[in-house]
Tab-separated table of C-alpha atoms and ligand atoms in Angstrom:
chain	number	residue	atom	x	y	z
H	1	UNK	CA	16.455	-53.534	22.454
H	2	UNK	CA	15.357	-51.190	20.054
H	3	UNK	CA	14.966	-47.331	20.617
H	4	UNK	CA	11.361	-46.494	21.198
H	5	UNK	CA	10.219	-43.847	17.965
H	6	UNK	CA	8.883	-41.043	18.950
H	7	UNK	CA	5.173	-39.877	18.028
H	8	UNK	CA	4.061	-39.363	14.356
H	9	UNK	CA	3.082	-36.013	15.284
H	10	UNK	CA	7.266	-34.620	15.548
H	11	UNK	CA	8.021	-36.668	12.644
H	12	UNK	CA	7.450	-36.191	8.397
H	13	UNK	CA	8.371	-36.789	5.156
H	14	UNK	CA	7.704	-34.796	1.953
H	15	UNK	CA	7.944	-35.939	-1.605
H	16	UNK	CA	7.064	-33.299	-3.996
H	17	UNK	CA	4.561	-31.513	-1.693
H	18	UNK	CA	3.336	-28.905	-4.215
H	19	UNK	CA	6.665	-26.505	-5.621
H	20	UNK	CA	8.667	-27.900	-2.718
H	21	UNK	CA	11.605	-29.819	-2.054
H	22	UNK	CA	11.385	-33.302	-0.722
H	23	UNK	CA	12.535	-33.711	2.802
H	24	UNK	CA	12.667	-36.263	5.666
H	25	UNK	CA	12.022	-35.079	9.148
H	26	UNK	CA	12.519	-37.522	11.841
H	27	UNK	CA	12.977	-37.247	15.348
H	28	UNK	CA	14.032	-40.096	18.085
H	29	UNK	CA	14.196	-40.849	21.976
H	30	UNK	CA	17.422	-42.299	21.701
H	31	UNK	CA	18.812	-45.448	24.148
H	32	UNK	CA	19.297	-43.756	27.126
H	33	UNK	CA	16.240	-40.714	28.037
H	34	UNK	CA	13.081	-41.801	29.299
H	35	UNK	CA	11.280	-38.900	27.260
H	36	UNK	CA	12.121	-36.746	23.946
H	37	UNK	CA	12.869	-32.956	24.515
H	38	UNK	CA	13.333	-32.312	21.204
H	39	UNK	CA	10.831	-30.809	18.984
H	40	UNK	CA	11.253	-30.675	15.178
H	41	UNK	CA	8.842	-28.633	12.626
H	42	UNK	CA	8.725	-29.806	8.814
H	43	UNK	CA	6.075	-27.300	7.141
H	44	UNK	CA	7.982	-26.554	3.661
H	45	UNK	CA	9.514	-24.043	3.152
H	46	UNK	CA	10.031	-24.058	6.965
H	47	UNK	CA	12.066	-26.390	8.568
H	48	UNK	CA	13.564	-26.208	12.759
H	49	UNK	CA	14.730	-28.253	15.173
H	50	UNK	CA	14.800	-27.009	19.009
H	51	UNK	CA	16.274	-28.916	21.472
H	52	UNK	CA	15.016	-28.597	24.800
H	53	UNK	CA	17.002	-27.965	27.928
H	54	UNK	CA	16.123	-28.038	31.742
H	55	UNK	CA	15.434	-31.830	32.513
H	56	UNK	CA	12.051	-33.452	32.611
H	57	UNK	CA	8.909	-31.473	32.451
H	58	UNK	CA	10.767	-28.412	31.095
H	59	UNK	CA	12.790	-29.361	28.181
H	60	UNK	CA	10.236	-30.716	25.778
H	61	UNK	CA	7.930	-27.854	27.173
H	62	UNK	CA	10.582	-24.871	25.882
H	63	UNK	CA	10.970	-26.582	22.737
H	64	UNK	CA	7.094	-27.291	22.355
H	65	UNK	CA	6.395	-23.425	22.329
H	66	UNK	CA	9.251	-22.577	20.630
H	67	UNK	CA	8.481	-24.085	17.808
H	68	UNK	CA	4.437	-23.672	17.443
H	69	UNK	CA	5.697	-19.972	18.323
H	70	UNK	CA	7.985	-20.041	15.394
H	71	UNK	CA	5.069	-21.740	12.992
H	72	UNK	CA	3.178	-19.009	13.896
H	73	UNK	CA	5.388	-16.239	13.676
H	74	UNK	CA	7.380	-17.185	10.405
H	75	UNK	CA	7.230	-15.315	7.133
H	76	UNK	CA	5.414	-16.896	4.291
H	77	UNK	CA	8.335	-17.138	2.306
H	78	UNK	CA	12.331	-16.846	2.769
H	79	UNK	CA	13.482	-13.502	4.519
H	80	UNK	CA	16.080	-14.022	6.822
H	81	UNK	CA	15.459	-10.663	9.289
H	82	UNK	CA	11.880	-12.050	9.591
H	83	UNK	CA	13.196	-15.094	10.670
H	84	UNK	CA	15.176	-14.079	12.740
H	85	UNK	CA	12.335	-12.206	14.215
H	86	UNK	CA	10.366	-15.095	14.840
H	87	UNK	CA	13.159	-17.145	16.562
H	88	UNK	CA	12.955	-14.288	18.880
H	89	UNK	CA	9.247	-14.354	19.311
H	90	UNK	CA	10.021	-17.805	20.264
H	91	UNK	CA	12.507	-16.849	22.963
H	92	UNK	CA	9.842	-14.151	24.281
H	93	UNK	CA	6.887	-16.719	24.748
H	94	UNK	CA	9.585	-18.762	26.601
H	95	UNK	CA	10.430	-16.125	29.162
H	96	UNK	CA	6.650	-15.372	29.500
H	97	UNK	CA	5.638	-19.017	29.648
H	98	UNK	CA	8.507	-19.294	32.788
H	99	UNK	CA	6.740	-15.671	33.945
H	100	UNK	CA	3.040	-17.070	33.833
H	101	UNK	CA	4.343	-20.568	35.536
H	102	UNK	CA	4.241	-23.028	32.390
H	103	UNK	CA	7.400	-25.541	32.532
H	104	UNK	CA	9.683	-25.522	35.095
H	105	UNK	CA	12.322	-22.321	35.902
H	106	UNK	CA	15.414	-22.174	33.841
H	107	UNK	CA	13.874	-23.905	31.010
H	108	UNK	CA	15.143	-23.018	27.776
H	109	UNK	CA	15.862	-24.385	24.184
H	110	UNK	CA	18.159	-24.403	21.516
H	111	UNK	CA	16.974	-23.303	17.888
H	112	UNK	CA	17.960	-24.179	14.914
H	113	UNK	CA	15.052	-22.624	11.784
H	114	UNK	CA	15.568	-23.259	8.103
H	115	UNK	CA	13.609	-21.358	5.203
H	116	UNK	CA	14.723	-22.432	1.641
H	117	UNK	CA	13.153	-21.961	-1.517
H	118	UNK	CA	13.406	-21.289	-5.360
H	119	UNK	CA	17.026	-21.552	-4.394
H	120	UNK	CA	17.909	-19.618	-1.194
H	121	UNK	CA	18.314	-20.564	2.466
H	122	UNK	CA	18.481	-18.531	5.284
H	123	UNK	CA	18.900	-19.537	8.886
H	124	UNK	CA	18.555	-18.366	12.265
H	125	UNK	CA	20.805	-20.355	14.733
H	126	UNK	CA	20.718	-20.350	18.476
H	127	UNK	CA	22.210	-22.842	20.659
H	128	UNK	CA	24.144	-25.896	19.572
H	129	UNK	CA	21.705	-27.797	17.403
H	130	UNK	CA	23.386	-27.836	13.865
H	131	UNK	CA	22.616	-26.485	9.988
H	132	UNK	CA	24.800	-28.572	7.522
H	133	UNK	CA	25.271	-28.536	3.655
H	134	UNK	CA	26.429	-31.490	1.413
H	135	UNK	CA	27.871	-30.249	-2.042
H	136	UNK	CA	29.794	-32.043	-4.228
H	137	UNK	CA	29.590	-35.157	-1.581
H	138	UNK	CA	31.541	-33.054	0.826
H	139	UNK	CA	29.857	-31.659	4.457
H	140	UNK	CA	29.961	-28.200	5.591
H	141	UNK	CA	29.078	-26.660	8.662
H	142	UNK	CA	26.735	-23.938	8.291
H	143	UNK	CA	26.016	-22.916	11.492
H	144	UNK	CA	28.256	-22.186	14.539
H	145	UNK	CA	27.988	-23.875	17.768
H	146	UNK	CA	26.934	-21.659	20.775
H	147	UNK	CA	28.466	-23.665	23.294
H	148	UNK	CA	31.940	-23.622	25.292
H	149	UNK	CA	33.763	-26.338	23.648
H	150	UNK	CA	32.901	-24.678	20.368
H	151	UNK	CA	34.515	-21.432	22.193
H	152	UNK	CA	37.522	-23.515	23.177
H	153	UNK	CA	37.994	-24.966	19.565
H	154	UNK	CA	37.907	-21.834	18.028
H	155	UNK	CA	40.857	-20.406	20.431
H	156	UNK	CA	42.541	-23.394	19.637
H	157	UNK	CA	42.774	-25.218	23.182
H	158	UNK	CA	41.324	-28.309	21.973
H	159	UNK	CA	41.004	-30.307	18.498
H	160	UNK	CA	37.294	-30.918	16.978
H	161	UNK	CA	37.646	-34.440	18.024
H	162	UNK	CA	38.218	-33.663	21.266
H	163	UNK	CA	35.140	-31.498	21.437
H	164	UNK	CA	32.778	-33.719	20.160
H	165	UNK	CA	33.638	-36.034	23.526
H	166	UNK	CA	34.513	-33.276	25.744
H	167	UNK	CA	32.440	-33.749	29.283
H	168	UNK	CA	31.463	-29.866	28.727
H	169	UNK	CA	30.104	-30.248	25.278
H	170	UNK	CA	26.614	-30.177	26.134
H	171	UNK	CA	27.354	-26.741	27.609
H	172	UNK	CA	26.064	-24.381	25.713
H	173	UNK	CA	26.473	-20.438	25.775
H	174	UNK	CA	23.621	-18.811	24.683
H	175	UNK	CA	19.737	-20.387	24.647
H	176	UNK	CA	16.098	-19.322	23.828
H	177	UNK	CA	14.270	-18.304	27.416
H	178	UNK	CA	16.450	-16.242	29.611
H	179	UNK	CA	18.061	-12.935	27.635
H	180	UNK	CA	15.188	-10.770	25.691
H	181	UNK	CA	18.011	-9.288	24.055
H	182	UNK	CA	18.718	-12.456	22.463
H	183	UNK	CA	21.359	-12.556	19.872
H	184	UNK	CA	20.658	-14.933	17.089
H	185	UNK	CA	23.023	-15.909	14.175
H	186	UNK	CA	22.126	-15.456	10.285
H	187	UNK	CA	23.283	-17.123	7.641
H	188	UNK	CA	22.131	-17.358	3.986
H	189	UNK	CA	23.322	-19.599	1.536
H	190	UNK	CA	22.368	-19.952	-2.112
H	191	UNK	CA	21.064	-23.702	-2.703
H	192	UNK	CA	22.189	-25.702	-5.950
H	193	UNK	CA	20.860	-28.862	-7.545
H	194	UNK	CA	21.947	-31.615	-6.320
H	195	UNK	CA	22.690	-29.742	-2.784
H	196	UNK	CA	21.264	-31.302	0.138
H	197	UNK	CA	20.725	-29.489	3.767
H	198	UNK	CA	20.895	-31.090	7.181
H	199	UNK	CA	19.494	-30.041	10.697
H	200	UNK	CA	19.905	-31.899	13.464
H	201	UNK	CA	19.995	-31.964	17.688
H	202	UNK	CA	23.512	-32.535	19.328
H	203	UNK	CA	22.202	-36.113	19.932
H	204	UNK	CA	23.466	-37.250	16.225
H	205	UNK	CA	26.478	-34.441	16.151
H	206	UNK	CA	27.476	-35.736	19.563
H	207	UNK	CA	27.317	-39.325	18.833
H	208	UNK	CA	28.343	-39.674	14.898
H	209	UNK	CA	31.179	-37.263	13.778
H	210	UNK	CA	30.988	-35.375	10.154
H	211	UNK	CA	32.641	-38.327	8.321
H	212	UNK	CA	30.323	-40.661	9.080
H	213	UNK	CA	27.169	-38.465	8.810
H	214	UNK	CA	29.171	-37.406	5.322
H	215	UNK	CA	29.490	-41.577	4.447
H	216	UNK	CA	25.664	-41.829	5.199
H	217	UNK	CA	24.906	-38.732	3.426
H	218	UNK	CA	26.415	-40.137	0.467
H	219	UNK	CA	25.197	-43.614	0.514
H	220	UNK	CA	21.721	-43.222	0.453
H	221	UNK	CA	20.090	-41.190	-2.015
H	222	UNK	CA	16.501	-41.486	-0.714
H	223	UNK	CA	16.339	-37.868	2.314
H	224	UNK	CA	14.231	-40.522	3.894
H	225	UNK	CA	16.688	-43.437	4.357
H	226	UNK	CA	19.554	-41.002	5.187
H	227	UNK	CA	17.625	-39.966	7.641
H	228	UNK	CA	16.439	-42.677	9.610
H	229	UNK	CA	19.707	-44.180	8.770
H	230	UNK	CA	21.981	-41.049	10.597
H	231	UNK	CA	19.021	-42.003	13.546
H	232	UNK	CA	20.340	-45.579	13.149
H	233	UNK	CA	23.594	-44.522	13.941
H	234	UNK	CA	23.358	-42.517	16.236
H	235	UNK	CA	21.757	-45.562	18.731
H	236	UNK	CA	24.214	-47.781	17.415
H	237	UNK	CA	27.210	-45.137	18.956
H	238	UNK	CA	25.128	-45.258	22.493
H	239	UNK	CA	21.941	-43.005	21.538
H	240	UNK	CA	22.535	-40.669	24.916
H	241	UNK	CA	20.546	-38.289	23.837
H	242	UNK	CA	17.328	-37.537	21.779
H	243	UNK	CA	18.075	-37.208	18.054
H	244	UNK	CA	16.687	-35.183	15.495
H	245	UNK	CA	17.841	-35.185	12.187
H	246	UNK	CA	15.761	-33.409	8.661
H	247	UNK	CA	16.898	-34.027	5.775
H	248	UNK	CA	16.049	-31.720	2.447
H	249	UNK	CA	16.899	-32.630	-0.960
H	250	UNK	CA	17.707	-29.200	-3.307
H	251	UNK	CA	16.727	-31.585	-6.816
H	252	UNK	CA	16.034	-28.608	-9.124
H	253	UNK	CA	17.248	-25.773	-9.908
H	254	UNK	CA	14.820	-22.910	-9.431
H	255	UNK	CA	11.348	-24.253	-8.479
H	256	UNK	CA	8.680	-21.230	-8.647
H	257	UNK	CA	8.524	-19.941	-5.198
H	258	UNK	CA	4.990	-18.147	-4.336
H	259	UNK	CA	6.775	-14.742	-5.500
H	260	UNK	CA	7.508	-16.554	-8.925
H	261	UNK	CA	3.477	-17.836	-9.141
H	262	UNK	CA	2.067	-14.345	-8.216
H	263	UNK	CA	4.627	-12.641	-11.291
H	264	UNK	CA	3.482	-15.471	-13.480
H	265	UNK	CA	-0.021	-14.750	-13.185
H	266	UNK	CA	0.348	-11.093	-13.451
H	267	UNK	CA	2.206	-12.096	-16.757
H	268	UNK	CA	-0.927	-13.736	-17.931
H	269	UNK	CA	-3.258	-11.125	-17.204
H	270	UNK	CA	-1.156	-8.529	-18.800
H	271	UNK	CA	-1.085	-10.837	-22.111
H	272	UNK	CA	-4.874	-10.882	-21.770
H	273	UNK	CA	-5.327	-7.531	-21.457
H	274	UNK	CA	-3.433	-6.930	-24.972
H	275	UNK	CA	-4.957	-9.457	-26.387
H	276	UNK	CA	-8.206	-8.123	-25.491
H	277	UNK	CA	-7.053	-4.440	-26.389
H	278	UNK	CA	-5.611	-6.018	-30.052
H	279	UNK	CA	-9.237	-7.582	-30.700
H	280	UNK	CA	-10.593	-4.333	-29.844
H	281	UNK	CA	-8.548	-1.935	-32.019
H	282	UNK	CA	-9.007	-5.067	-35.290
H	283	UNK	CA	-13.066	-4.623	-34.908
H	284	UNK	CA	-12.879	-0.648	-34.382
H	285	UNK	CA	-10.573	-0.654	-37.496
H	286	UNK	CA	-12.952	-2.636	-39.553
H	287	UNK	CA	-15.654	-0.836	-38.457
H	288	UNK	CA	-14.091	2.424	-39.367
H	289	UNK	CA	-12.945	0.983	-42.695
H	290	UNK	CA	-16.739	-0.757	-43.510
H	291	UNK	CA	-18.134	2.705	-41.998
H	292	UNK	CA	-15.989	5.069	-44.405
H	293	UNK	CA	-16.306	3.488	-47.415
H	294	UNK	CA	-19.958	3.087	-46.955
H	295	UNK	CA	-22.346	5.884	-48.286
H	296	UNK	CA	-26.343	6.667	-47.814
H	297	UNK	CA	-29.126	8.815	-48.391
H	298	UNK	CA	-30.487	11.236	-45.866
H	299	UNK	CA	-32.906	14.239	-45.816
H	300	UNK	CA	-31.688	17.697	-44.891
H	301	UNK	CA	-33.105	20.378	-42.769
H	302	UNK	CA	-33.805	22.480	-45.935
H	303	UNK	CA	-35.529	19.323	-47.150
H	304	UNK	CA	-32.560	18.784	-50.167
H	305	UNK	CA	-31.782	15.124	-50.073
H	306	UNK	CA	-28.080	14.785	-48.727
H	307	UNK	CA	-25.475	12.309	-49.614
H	308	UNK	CA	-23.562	11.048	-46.725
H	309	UNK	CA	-20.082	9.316	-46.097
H	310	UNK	CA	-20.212	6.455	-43.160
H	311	UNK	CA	-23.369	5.075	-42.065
H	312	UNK	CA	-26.420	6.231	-40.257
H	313	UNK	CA	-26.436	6.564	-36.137
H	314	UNK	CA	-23.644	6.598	-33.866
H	315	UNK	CA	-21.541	3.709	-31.722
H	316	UNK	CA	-20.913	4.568	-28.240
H	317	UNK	CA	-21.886	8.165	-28.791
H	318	UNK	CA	-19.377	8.468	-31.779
H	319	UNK	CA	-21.472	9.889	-35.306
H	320	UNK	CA	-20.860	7.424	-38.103
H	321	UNK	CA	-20.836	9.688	-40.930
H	322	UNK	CA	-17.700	11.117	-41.415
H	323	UNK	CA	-19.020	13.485	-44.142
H	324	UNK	CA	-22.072	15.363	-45.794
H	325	UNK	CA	-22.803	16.733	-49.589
H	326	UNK	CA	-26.406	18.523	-50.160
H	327	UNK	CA	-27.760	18.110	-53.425
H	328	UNK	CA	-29.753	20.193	-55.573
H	329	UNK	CA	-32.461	17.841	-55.071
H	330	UNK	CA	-35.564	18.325	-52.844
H	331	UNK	CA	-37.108	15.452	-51.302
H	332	UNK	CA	-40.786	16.442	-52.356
H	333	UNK	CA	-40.507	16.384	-56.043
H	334	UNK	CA	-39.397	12.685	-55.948
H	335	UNK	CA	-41.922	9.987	-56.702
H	336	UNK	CA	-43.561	8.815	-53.329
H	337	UNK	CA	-42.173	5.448	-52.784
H	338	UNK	CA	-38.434	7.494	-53.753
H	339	UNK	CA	-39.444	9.811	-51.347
H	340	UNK	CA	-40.133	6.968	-48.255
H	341	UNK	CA	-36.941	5.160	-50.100
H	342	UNK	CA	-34.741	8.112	-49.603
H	343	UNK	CA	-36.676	9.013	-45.183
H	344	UNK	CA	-35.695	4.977	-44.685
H	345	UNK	CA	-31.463	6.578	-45.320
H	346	UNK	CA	-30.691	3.590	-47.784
H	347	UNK	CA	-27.292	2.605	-47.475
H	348	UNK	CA	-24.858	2.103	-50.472
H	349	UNK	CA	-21.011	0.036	-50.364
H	350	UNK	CA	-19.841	3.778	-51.799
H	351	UNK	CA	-20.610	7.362	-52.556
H	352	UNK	CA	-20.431	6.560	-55.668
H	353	UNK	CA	-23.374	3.926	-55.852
H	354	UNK	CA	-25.067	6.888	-53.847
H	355	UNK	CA	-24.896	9.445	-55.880
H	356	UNK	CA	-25.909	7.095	-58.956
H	357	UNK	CA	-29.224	6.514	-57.370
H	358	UNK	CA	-30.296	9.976	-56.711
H	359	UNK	CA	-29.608	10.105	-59.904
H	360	UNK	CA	-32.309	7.649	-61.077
H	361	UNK	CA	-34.466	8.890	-58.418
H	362	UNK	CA	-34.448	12.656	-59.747
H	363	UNK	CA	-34.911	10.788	-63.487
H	364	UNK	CA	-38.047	8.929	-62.451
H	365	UNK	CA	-39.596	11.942	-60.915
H	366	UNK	CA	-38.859	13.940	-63.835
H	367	UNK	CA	-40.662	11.302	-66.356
H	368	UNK	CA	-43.154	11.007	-64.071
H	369	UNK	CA	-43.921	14.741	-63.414
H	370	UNK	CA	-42.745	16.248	-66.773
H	371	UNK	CA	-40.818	18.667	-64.765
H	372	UNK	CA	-37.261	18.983	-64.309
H	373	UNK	CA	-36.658	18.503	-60.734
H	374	UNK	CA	-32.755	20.123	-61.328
H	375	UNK	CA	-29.409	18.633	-61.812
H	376	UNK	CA	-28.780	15.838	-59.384
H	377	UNK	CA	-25.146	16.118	-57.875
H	378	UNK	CA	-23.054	17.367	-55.397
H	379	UNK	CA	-21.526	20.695	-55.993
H	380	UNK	CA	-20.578	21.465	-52.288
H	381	UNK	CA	-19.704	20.028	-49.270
H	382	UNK	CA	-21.215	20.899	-45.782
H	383	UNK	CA	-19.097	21.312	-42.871
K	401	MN	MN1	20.371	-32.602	22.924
């Protein structure tokens, strides 16, 4: 008889979900319970399994909150105090769930929450659920066990095989929903290519040891497959407990975490904005150069027609003629259509072409009055 799978709802996969690593979360009754206490979250870049303790009713309800309180209480992006910080948001709304009567008394929960991205990992550990890494097709522990035959293997009073059976070894030391002083573990690791990252409930540690979840590990490339596959196992060695088991595969390098996008785009709006400013100076520089080299006609106050570097009028409040030369010649003695000419400030390409046709101007009203109107030219400057 097959193990009944538990509901969609505690159980994902992830291939290439935007920036993100792909990942197989999975989550399973086992052979043995009659419900699943476990409760797994897969919501990239954050990944947790909690395993509930406290028997029927209880269990699955410590675990429930503690991980909808972790969703909602978990940075946007990898920071290891602030996830920390959640996992013990998670162990408040415990105790106050207990306070305000929800679950059962003594209720509680291991945690085990994941954050990785653009190539970090941190984790927040509580309990006896398990963090692993595979690198170079060898397994490493992450986390530490909270439990007493993890105690009694690190003093050395029994062997790690002798643990994993013990009759205590689902005993464990410290647990979300009892202490508000919670202690929880850190640990950050930096993630390669190629790396990939376990999680899982005691109900695959207890059942399969580390060579065989290694063997698996390495035999099935698909996050997916090794997944249900460890699940597999883990039934096949008795299934006494609910099993939980994500899988993430680290396949690049670096991918762009949010931080990474938001820099980028900055990037691209500070090459707009010199682009922008470039385009701006090249059109004010032309202008200048067109405006200086250009020449026309004006009248002056004294009515003596003036000759004028730049152009007539102004661009943003900033006078286009860069310089002014009275001449010796008064408007009124030109011909009449000169004399409109000359009011209209004809423009010239230089001071040269200018001065040339004042020139002509004071020599038609000269013929045509018989006068001499005075020597056209520019024998001063004006300020
Ligand atoms: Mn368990």
């Amino acid at each position: 008889m097959s193990p009944r799978v538990s509901s969609l709802r505690l159980t994902a996969s992830g291939r290439r979900q935007r920036s993100h690593y792909p990942f197989s979360a999975q989550t399973n009754i086992g052979r043995q319970r009659t419900i699943n206490e476990d409760s797994i979250l897969a919501l990239p870049p954050l990944f947790a399994v909690a395993d509930g303790l406290g028997g029927h009713e209880a269990g699955e309800v410590a675990s429930a909150l503690a991980i909808d309180t972790l969703r909602d209480h978990a940075p946007r992006a990898v920071d290891t105090p602030a996830l920390v910080r959640a996992v013990q948001a998670a162990n408040n709304a415990i105790i106050k769930g207990i306070e305000a009567g929800i679950g059962h008394d003594g209720m509680g929960c291991t945690m085990t929450a994941l954050m990785v991205e653009a190539g970090k990992a941190s984790i927040a550990q509580v309990g006896d659920s398990r963090a692993y890494l595979l690198r170079g097709r060898q397994l490493t522990q992450i986390t530490e066990d909270h439990s007493v035959v993890a105690a009694m293997l690190r003093s050395g009073h029994i062997t790690s095989e002798e643990a994993r059976v013990h009759p205590q070894r689902s005993v464990i030391t410290r647990a979300l929903g009892s202490d508000p002083e919670l202690i929880v573990d850190r640990f950050e690791i930096d993630v390669l290519r190629g790396d990939r990252l376990l999680i899982c409930s005691d109900g695959l540690t207890s059942m399969v040891d580390d060579e065989h979840i290694t063997t698996i590990l390495n035999a099935r490339s698909d996050p997916h497959q090794a997944a249900l596959d460890l699940i597999a196992a883990a039934n096949k060695a008795g299934g006494t407990d609910n099993i939980s088991v994500i899988v993430i595969d680290i396949d690049e390098d670096q991918p762009q975490s949010r931080t990474h996008r938001r820099s980028r785009l900055w990037l691209w709006i500070l090459i707009w904005i010199v682009l922008v400013a470039g385009l701006i100076a090249a059109v004010a520089f032309g202008v200048s150069r067109y405006t200086r080299s250009a020449a026309y006609l004006d009248v002056g106050r004294n009515g003596l027609v003036t000759v004028n570097q730049g152009v007539p009028g102004s661009i943003l409040g900033f006078s286009l003629t860069y310089a002014s030369e009275e001449s010796t010649i008064t408007v009124a003695d030109l011909t009449a259509a000169d004399q409109s000419a000359v009011r209209a400030r004809p423009t010239y390409p230089s001071l040269d072409k200018a001065r040339r046709d004042l020139e002509s101007m004071a020599r038609r009203a000269k013929s045509f009055s018989g006068q001499d109107p005075g020597t056209p030219g520019m024998p001063e400057s004006t300020p």
